[in-house]
Short mmCIF file of C-alpha atoms in Angstrom, two decimals:
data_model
loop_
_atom_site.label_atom_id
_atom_site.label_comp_id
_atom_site.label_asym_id
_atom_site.label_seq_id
_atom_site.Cartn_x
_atom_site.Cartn_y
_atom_site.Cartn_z
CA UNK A 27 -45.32 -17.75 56.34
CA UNK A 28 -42.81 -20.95 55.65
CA UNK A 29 -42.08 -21.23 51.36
CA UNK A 30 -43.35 -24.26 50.05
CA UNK A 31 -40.63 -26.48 50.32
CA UNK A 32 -41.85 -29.48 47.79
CA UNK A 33 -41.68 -26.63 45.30
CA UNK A 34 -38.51 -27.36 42.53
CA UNK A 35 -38.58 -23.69 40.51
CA UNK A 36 -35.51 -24.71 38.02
CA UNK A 37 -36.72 -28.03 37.62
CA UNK A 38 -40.18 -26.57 37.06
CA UNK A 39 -38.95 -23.82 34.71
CA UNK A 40 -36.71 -26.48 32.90
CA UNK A 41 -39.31 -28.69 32.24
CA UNK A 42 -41.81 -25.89 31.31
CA UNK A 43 -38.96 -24.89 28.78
CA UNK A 44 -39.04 -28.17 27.19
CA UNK A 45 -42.50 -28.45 26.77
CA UNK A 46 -41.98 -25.94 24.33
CA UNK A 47 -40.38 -29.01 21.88
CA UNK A 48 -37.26 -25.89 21.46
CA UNK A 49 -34.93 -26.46 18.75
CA UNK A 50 -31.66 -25.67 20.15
CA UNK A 51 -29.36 -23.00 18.05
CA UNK A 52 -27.55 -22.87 21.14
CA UNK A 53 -24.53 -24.22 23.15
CA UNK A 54 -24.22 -27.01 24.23
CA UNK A 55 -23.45 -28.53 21.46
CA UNK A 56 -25.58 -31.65 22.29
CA UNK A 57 -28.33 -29.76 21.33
CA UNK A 58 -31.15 -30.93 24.18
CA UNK A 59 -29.20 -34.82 24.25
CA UNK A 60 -30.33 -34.66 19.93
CA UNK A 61 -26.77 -36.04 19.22
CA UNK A 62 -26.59 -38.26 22.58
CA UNK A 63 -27.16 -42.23 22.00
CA UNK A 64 -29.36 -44.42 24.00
CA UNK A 65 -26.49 -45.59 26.32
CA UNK A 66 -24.77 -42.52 27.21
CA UNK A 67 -28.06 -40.52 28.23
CA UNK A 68 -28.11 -42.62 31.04
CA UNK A 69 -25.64 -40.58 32.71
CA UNK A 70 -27.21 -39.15 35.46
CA UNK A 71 -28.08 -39.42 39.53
CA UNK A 72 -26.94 -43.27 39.29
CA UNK A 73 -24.05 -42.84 37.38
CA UNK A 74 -22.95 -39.27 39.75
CA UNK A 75 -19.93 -40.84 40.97
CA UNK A 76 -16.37 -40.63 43.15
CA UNK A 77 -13.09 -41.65 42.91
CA UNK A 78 -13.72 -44.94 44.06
CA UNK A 79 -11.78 -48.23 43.11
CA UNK A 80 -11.38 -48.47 39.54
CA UNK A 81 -12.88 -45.03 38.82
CA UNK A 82 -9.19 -42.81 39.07
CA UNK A 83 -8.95 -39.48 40.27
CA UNK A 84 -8.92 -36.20 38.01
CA UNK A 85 -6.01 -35.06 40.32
CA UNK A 86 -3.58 -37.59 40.34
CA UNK A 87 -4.98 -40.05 37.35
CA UNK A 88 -3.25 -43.03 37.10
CA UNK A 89 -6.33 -45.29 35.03
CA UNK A 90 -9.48 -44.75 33.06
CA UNK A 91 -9.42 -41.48 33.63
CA UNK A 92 -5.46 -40.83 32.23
CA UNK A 93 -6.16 -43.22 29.14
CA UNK A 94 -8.76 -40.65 28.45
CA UNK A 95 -6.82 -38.20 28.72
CA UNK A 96 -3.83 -39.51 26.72
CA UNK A 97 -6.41 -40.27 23.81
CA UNK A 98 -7.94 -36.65 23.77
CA UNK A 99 -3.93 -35.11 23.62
CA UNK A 100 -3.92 -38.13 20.39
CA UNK A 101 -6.77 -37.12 18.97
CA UNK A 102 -5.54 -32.84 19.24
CA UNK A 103 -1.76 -33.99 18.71
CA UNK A 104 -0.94 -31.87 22.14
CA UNK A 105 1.95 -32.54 24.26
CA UNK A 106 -0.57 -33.04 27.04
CA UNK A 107 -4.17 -32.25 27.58
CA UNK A 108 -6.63 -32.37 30.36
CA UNK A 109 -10.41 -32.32 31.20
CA UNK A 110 -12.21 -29.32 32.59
CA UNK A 111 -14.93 -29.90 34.99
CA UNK A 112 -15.30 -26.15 35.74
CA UNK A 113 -15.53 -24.44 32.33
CA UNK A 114 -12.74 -23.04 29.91
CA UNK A 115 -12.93 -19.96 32.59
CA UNK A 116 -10.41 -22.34 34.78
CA UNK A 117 -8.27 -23.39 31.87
CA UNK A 118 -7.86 -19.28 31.12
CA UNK A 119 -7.18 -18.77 34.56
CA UNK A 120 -4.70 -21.35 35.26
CA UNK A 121 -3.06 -20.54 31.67
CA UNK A 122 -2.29 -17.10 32.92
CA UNK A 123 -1.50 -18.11 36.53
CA UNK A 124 0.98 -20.77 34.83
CA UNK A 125 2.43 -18.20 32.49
CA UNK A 126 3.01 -15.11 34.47
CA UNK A 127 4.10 -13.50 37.76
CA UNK A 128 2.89 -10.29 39.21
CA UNK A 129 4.04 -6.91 37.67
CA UNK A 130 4.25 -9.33 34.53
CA UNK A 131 3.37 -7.21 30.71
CA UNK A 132 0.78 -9.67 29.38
CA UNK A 133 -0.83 -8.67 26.13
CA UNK A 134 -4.19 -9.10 25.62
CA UNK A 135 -6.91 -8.82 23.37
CA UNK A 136 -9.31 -6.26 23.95
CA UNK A 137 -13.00 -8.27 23.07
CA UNK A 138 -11.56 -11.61 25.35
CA UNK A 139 -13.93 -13.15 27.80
CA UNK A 140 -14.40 -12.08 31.24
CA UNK A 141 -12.26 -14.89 32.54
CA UNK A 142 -9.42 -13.90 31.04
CA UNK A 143 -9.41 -10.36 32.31
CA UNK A 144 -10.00 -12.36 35.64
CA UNK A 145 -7.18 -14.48 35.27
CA UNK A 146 -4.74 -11.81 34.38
CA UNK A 147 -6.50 -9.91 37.84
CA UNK A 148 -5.50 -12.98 40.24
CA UNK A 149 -1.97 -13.40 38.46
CA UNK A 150 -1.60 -9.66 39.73
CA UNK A 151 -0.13 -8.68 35.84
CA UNK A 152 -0.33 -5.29 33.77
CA UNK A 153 -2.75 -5.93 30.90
CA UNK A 154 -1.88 -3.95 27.86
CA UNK A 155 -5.38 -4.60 25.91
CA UNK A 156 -5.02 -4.84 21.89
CA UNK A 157 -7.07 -3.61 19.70
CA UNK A 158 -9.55 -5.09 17.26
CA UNK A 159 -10.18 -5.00 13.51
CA UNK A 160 -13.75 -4.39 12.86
CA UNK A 161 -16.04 -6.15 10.08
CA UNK A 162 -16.99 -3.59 7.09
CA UNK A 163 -20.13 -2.81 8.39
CA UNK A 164 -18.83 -2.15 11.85
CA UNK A 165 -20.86 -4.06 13.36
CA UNK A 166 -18.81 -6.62 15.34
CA UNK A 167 -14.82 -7.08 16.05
CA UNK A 168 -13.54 -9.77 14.09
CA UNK A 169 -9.57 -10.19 15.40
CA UNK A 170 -6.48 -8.95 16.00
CA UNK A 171 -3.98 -8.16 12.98
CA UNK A 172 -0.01 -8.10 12.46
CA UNK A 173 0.69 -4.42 12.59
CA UNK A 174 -0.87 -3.98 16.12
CA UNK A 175 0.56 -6.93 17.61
CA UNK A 176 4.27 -5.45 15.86
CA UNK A 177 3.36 -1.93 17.57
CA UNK A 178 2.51 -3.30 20.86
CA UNK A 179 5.57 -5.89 20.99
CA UNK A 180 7.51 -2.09 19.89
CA UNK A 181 6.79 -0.54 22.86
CA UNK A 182 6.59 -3.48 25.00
CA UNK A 183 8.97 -6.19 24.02
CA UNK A 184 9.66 -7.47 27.12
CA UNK A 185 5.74 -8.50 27.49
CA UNK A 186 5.66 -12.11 29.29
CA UNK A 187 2.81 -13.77 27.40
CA UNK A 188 0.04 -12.59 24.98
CA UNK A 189 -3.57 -14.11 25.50
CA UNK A 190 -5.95 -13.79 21.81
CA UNK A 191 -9.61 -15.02 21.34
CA UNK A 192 -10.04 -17.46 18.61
CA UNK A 193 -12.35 -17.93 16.83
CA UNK A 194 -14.30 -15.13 18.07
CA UNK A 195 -18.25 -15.76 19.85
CA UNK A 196 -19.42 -15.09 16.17
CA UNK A 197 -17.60 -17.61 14.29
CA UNK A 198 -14.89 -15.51 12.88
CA UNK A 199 -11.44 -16.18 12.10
CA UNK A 200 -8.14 -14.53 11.36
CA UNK A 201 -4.17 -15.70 10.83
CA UNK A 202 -3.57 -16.80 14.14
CA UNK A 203 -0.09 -18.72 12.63
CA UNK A 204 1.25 -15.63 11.94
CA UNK A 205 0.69 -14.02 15.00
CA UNK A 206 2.06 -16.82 17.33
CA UNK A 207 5.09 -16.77 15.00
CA UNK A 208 5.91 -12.94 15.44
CA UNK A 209 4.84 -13.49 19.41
CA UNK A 210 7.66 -16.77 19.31
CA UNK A 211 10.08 -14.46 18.27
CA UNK A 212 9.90 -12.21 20.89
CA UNK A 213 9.76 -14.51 23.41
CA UNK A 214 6.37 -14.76 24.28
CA UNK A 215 4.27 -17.37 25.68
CA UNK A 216 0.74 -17.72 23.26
CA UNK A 217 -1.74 -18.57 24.97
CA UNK A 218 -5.50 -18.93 22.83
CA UNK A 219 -8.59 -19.24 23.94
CA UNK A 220 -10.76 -20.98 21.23
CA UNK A 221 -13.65 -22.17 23.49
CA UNK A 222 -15.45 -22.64 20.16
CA UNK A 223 -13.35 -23.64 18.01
CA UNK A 224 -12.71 -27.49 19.42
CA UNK A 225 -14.40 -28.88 16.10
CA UNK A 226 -11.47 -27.46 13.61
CA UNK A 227 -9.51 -30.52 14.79
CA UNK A 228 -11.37 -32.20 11.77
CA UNK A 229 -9.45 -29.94 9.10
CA UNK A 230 -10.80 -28.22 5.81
CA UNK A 231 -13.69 -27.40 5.57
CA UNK A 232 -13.49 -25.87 9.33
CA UNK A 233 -10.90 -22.93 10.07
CA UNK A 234 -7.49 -24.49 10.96
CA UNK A 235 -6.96 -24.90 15.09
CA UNK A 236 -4.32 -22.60 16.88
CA UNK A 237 -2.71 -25.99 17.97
CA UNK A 238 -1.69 -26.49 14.80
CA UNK A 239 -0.25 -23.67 14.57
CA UNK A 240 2.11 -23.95 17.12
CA UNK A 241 0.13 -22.74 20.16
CA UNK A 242 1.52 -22.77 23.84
CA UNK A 243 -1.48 -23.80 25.53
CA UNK A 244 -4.86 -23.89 23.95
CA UNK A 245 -8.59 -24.21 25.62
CA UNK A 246 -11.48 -25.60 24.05
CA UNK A 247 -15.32 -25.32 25.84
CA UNK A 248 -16.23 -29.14 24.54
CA UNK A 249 -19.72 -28.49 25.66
CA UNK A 250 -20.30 -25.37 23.51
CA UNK A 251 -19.61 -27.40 19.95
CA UNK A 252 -19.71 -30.61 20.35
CA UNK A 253 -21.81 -33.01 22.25
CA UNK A 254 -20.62 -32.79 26.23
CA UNK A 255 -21.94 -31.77 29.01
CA UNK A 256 -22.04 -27.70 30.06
CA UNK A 257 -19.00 -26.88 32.17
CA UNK A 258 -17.03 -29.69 30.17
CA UNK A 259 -14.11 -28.42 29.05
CA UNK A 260 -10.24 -28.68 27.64
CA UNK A 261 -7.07 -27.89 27.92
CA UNK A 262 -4.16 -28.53 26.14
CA UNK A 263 -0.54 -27.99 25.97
CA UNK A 264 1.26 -27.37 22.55
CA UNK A 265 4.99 -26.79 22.77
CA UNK A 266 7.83 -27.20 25.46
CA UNK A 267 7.52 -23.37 26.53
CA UNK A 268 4.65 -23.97 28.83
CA UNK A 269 5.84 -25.33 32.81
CA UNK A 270 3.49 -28.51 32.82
CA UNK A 271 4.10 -28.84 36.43
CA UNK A 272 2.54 -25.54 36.62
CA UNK A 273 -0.74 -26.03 34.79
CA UNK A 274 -1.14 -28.99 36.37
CA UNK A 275 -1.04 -27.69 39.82
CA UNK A 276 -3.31 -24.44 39.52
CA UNK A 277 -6.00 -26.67 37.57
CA UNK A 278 -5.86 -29.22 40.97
CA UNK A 279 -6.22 -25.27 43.07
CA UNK A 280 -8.52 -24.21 40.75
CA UNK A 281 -11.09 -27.52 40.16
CA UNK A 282 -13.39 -28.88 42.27
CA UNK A 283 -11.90 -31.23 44.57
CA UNK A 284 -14.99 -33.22 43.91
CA UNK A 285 -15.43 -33.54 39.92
CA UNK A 286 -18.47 -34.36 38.23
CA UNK A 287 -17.90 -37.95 36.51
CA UNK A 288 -21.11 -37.32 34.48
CA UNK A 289 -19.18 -34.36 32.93
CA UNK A 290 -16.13 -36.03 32.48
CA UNK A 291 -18.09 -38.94 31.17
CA UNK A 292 -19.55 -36.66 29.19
CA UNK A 293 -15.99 -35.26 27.64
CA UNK A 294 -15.16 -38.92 27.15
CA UNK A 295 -17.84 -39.17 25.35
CA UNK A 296 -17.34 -36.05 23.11
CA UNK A 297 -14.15 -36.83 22.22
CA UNK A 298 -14.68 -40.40 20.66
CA UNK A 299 -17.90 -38.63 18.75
CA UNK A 300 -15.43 -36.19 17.35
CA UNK A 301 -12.41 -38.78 16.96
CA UNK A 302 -14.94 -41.31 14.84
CA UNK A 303 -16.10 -38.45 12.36
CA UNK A 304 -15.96 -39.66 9.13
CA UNK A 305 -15.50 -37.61 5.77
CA UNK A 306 -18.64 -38.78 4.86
CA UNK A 307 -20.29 -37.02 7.99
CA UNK A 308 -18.53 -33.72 7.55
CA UNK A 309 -19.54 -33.73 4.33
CA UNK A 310 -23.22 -34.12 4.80
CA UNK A 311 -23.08 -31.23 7.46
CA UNK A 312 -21.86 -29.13 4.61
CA UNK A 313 -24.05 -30.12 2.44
CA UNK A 314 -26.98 -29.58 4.90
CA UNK A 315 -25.74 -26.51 6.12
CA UNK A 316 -25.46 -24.76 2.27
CA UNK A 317 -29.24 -26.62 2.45
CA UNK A 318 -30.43 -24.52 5.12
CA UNK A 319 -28.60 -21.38 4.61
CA UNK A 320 -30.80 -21.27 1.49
CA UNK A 321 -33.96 -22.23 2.71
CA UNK A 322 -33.72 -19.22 5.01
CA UNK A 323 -32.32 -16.30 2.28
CA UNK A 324 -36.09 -17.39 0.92
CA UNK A 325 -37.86 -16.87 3.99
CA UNK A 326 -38.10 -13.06 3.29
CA UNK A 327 -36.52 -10.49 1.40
CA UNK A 328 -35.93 -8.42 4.43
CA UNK A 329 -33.80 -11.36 6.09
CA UNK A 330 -30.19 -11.32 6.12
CA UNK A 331 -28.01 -14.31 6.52
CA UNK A 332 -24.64 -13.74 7.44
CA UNK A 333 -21.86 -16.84 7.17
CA UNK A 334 -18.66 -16.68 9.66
CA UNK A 335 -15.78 -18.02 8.82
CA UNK A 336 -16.67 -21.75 11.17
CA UNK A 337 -19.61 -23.45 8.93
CA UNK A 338 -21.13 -23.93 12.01
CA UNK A 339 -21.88 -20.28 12.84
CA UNK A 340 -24.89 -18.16 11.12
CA UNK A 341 -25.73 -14.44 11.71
CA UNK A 342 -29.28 -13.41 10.96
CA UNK A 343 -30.08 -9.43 10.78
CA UNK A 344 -33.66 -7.96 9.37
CA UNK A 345 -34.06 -4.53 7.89
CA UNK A 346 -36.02 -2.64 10.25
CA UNK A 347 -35.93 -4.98 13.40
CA UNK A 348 -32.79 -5.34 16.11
CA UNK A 349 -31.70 -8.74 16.90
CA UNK A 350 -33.09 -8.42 20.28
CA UNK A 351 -36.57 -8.50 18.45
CA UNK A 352 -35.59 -10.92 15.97
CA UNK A 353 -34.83 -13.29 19.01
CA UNK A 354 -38.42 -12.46 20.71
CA UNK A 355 -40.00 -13.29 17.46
CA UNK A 356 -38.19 -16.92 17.10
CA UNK A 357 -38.36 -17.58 20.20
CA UNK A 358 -41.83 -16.78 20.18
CA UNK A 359 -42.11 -20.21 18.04
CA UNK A 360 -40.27 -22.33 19.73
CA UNK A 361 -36.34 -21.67 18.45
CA UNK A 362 -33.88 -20.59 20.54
CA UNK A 363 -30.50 -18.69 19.27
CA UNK A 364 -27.29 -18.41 21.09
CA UNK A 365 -27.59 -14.81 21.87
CA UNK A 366 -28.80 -11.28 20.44
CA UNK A 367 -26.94 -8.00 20.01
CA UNK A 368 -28.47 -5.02 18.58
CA UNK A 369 -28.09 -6.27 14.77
CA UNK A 370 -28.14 -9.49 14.40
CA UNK A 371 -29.08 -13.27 16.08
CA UNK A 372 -26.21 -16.03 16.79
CA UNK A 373 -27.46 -19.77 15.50
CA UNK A 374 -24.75 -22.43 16.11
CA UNK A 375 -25.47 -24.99 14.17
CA UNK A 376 -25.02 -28.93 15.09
CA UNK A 377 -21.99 -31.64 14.29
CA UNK A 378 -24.57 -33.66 12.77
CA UNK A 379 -22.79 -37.89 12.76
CA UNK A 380 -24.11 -40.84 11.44
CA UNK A 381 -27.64 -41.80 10.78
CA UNK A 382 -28.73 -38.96 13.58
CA UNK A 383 -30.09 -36.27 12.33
CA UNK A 384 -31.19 -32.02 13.15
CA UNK A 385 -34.51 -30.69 12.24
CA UNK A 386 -33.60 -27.99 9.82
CA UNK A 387 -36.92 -28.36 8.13
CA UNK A 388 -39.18 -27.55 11.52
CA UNK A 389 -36.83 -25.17 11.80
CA UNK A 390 -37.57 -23.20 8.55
CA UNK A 391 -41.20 -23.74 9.03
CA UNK A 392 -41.09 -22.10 12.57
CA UNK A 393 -38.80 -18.81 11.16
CA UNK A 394 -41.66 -18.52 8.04
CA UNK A 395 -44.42 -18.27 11.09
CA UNK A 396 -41.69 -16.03 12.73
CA UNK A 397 -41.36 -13.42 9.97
CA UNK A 398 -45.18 -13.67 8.34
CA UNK A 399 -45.99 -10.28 9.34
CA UNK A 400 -43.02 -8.75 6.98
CA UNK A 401 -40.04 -6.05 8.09
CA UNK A 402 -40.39 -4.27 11.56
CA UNK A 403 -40.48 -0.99 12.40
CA UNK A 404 -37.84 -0.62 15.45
CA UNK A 405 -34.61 2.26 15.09
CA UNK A 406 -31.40 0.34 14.28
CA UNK A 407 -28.46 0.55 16.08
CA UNK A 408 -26.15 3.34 14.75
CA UNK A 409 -23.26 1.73 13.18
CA UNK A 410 -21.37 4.76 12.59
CA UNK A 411 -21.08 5.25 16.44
CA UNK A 412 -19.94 1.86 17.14
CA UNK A 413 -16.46 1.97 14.65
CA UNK A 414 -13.03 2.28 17.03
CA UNK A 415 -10.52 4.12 15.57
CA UNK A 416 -8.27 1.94 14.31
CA UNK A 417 -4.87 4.43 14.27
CA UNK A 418 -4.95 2.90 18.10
CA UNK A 419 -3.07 -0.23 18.40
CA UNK A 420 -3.33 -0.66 22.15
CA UNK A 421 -4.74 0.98 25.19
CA UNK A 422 -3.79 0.90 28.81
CA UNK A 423 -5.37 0.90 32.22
CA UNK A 424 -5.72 4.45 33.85
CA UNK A 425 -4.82 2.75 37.28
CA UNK A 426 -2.34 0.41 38.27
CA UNK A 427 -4.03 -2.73 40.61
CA UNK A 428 -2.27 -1.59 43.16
CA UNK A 429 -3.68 1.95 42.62
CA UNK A 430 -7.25 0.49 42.72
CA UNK A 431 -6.80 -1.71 46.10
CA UNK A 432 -7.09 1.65 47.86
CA UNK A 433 -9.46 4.05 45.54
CA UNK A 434 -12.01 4.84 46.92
CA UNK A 435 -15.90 5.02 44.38
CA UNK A 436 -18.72 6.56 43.36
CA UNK A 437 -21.60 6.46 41.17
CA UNK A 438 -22.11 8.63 37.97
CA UNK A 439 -24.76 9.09 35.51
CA UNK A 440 -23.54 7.15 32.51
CA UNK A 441 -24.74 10.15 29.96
CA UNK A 442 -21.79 12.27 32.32
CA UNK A 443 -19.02 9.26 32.47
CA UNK A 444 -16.81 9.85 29.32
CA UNK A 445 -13.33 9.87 31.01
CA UNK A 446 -14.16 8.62 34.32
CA UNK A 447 -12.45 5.44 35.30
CA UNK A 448 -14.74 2.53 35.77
CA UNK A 449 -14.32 0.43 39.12
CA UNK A 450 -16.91 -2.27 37.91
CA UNK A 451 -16.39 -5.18 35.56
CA UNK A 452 -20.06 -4.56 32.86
CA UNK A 453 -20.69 -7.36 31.16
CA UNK A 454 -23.40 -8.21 28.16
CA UNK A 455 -23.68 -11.77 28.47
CA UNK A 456 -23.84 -13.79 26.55
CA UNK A 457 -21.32 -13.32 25.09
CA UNK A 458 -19.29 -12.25 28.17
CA UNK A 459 -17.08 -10.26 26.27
CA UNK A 460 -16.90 -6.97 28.84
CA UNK A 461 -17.54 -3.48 27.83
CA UNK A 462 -15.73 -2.38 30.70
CA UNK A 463 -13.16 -3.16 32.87
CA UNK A 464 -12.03 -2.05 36.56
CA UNK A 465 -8.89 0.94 35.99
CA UNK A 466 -10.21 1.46 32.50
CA UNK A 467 -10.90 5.02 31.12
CA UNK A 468 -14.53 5.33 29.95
CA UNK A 469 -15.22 6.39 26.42
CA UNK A 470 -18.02 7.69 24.30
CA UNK A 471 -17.84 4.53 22.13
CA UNK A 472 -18.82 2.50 25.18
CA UNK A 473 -21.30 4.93 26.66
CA UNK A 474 -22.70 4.72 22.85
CA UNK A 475 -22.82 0.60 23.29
CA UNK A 476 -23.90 0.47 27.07
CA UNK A 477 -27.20 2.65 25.76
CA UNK A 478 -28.21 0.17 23.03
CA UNK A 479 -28.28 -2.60 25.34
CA UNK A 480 -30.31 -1.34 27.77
CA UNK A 481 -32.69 -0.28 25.68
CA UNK A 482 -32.95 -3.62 24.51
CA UNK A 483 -32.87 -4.91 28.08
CA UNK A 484 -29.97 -7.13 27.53
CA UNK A 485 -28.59 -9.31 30.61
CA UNK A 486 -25.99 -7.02 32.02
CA UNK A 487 -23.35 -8.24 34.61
CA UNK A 488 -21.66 -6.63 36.86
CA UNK A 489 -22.39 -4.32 39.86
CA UNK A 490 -24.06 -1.38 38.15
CA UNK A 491 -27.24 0.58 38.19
CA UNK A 492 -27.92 0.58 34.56
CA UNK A 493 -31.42 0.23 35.04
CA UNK A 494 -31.08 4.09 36.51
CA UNK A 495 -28.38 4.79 34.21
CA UNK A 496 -26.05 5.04 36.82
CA UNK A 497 -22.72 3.27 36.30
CA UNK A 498 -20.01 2.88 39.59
CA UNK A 499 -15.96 4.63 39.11
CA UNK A 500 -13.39 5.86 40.65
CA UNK A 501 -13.35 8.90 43.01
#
């Protein structure tokens, strides 16, 4: 029997969604076109472009498309920056491909995204993966510190370039200046992902950016904070230590030859928004931020509200539920958080400019209705289990890439896979931050993590059998 052809299931399930009248907590950072005017919504099927006369070319721009360029590396003070059509995941990618040859050290820190691990994959380099400080509850890595980047530059000083996660998925910060400057010294390229961090261009009150602290090259996801279009993207270059020639040619290898002009419309867009933000505008997102924040510590005594380091982050946690049932419950009424993990809920808030302007009151009235039947009942995540000892700077693949081109696999129960070497990428996403990585040893910390998300039936990628507790390593 032929399918139904005049059926459109993600159109159908996308307008379904809507119907819902969702208040976005989510990336992007448009927030469902909220912070979009009139004139620049109009960017769709008739404005899906090509290079055609007067339109440039994202691989050799010579007109509107460089002046928009040369305005966003203005706006971020960069030596050069460019638009992403694909996603920070390229801008990681061709960072590393840019930076590093094969049998390359590259240092790199152990809760990155997938990309990076990727990147440093096709680049055919030896990861040495740095270790994370922890939060006081242990309940989340927040960043890497001084001592373990001085240990691992110790025992590996002649490491080609170091790749560090800034701000982290949850907001947090750490000294990212003095890093870079002990990584200059030695020699090493610094290269920082801060996908969500391309708002702290606009200074105090936000965390300060990595580019002004004297990053090599530095990409921002414009679509997760402020308001482009998702897959729109930045990168930029800080200092003369980066091979512009370089970048430039694995982004033309690595991006569509066909670029989407309502994305880079879109980035155009999102860069004048941020450029035109006033003091005035930054202060009433403060303002209602600190508003909101205490509208929800009165929801319920039972609710937690967490603040990150970026203003524009919130963690939510409830005594007796996981966040994988505090997300049910909200979403249950219509709001929609970035992502769960076994304590808490992700909201990213909105760059509110202007006279627009975020429902923050709906908002409250929808997590009342969320929470009116009190505390929950459900186990909560162990913490204990979940702390990394911290006497460990650095760890190391088991197997060389070489090594794993010819190993040959099998599948294990994942109750019997402490010390077996995992041949799979496993991924939680969002946030994409991997549990485990092909040539790396498997521990009972991860075993420990893999089991409280499926339990919660969280979106795992990777090729795995989790769903039989089965994962995939090396013979």
């Amino acid at each position: 029997m032929r399918c139904n052809q005049a059926r459109t299931p993600l159109i159908e399930a996308i307008e379904r969604h809507l119907e819902m009248d969702p208040i976005s907590f989510h990336v992007p950072g448009h927030k469902n076109g909220l912070f979009i005017d009139e004139k620049h919504k109009q960017f769709t099927y008739k404005r899906d472009l090509t290079e055609l006369s007067g339109l440039d070319d994202l691989h050799d721009p010579h007109e509107a498309i460089k002046k928009a360029e040369q305005l966003l590396s203005d706006l971020y003070g960069s030596r050069k920056s460019y638009f992403l059509v694909n996603g920070s995941t390229t801008g990681n990618i061709a960072a590393i491909l840019a930076s590093c040859s094969p049998g390359d050290t590259v240092l790199v820190q152990r809760n990155c995204h997938k990309s990076v691990l990727n990147g440093i994959k096709l680049a055919r380099a030896v990861p040495i993966l740095i270790e994370t400080e922890w939060d006081q509850e242990g309940r989340m890595p927040i960043g890497v510190n001084l001592e373990s980047i001085r240990a691992t530059l110790k025992d590996y000083p002649n490491a080609k370039a170091c790749i560090l996660t800034y701000p982290t998925y949850y907001g947090m910060t750490y000294d990212v200046e003095e890093l870079i400057n002990e990584l200059h010294q030695h020699g090493v390229v610094c290269i920082i992902d801060e996908a969500h961090g391309p708002h702290f261009q606009l200074g105090t009150p936000f965390p300060k950016s990595a580019l002004e602290s004297s990053a090599d090259i530095v990409i921002h996801s414009a679509h997760k904070m402020l308001p482009a279009m998702t897959m729109g993207s930045f990168l930029h270059i800080g200092t003369d230590r980066v091979d512009e020639r370089k970048i430039r040619e694995y982004l033309s290898i690595l991006q569509s030859s066909s670029p989407s002009y309502p994305i880079m419309a879109s980035l155009d867009y999102a860069r004048s928004y941020l450029g035109t933000m006033t003091e005035l505008d930054i202060k009433r997102n403060i303002n209602e931020v600190n508003d909101f924040v205490q509208a929800l510590k009165e929801v319920s005594d039972g609710l937690e509200v967490k603040r990150a380091d970026d203003p524009l982050k919130l963690l939510l946690s409830m005594k007796g539920k996981s966040g994988y049932e505090l997300q049910r419950l909200l979403e249950a009424q219509g709001v929609f958080c970035e992502l769960a993990d076994p304590f808490y809920v992700l909201l990213i808030l909105p760059l509110v400019k202007g006279d627009r302007s975020f429902p923050y009151k709906e908002a409250i009235i929808r997590v009342r209705e969320a929470f009116k039947d009190g505390e929950g009942s459900e186990e909560a995540a162990n913490t204990d289990v979940f702390i990394k000892d911290m006497n460990q700077h650095y760890s190391t693949l088991a197997l060389s890439l070489e090594e794993m081109d010819d190993k040959k696999e099998k599948w294990v129960l994942l109750q019997e896979a402490e010390g077996e070497i995992s041949s799979r990428m496993i991924t939680p996403y969002p946030p994409g931050i991997p549990l485990l990585i092909p040539g790396e040893r498997i521990s009972r910390d991860v075993i420990l993590r893999l089991k409280q998300y499926i339990k919660n039936k969280a979106n795992i990628q990777g090729d795995h059998r989790l769903d039989e507790n089965y994962v995939r390593v090396y013979r």
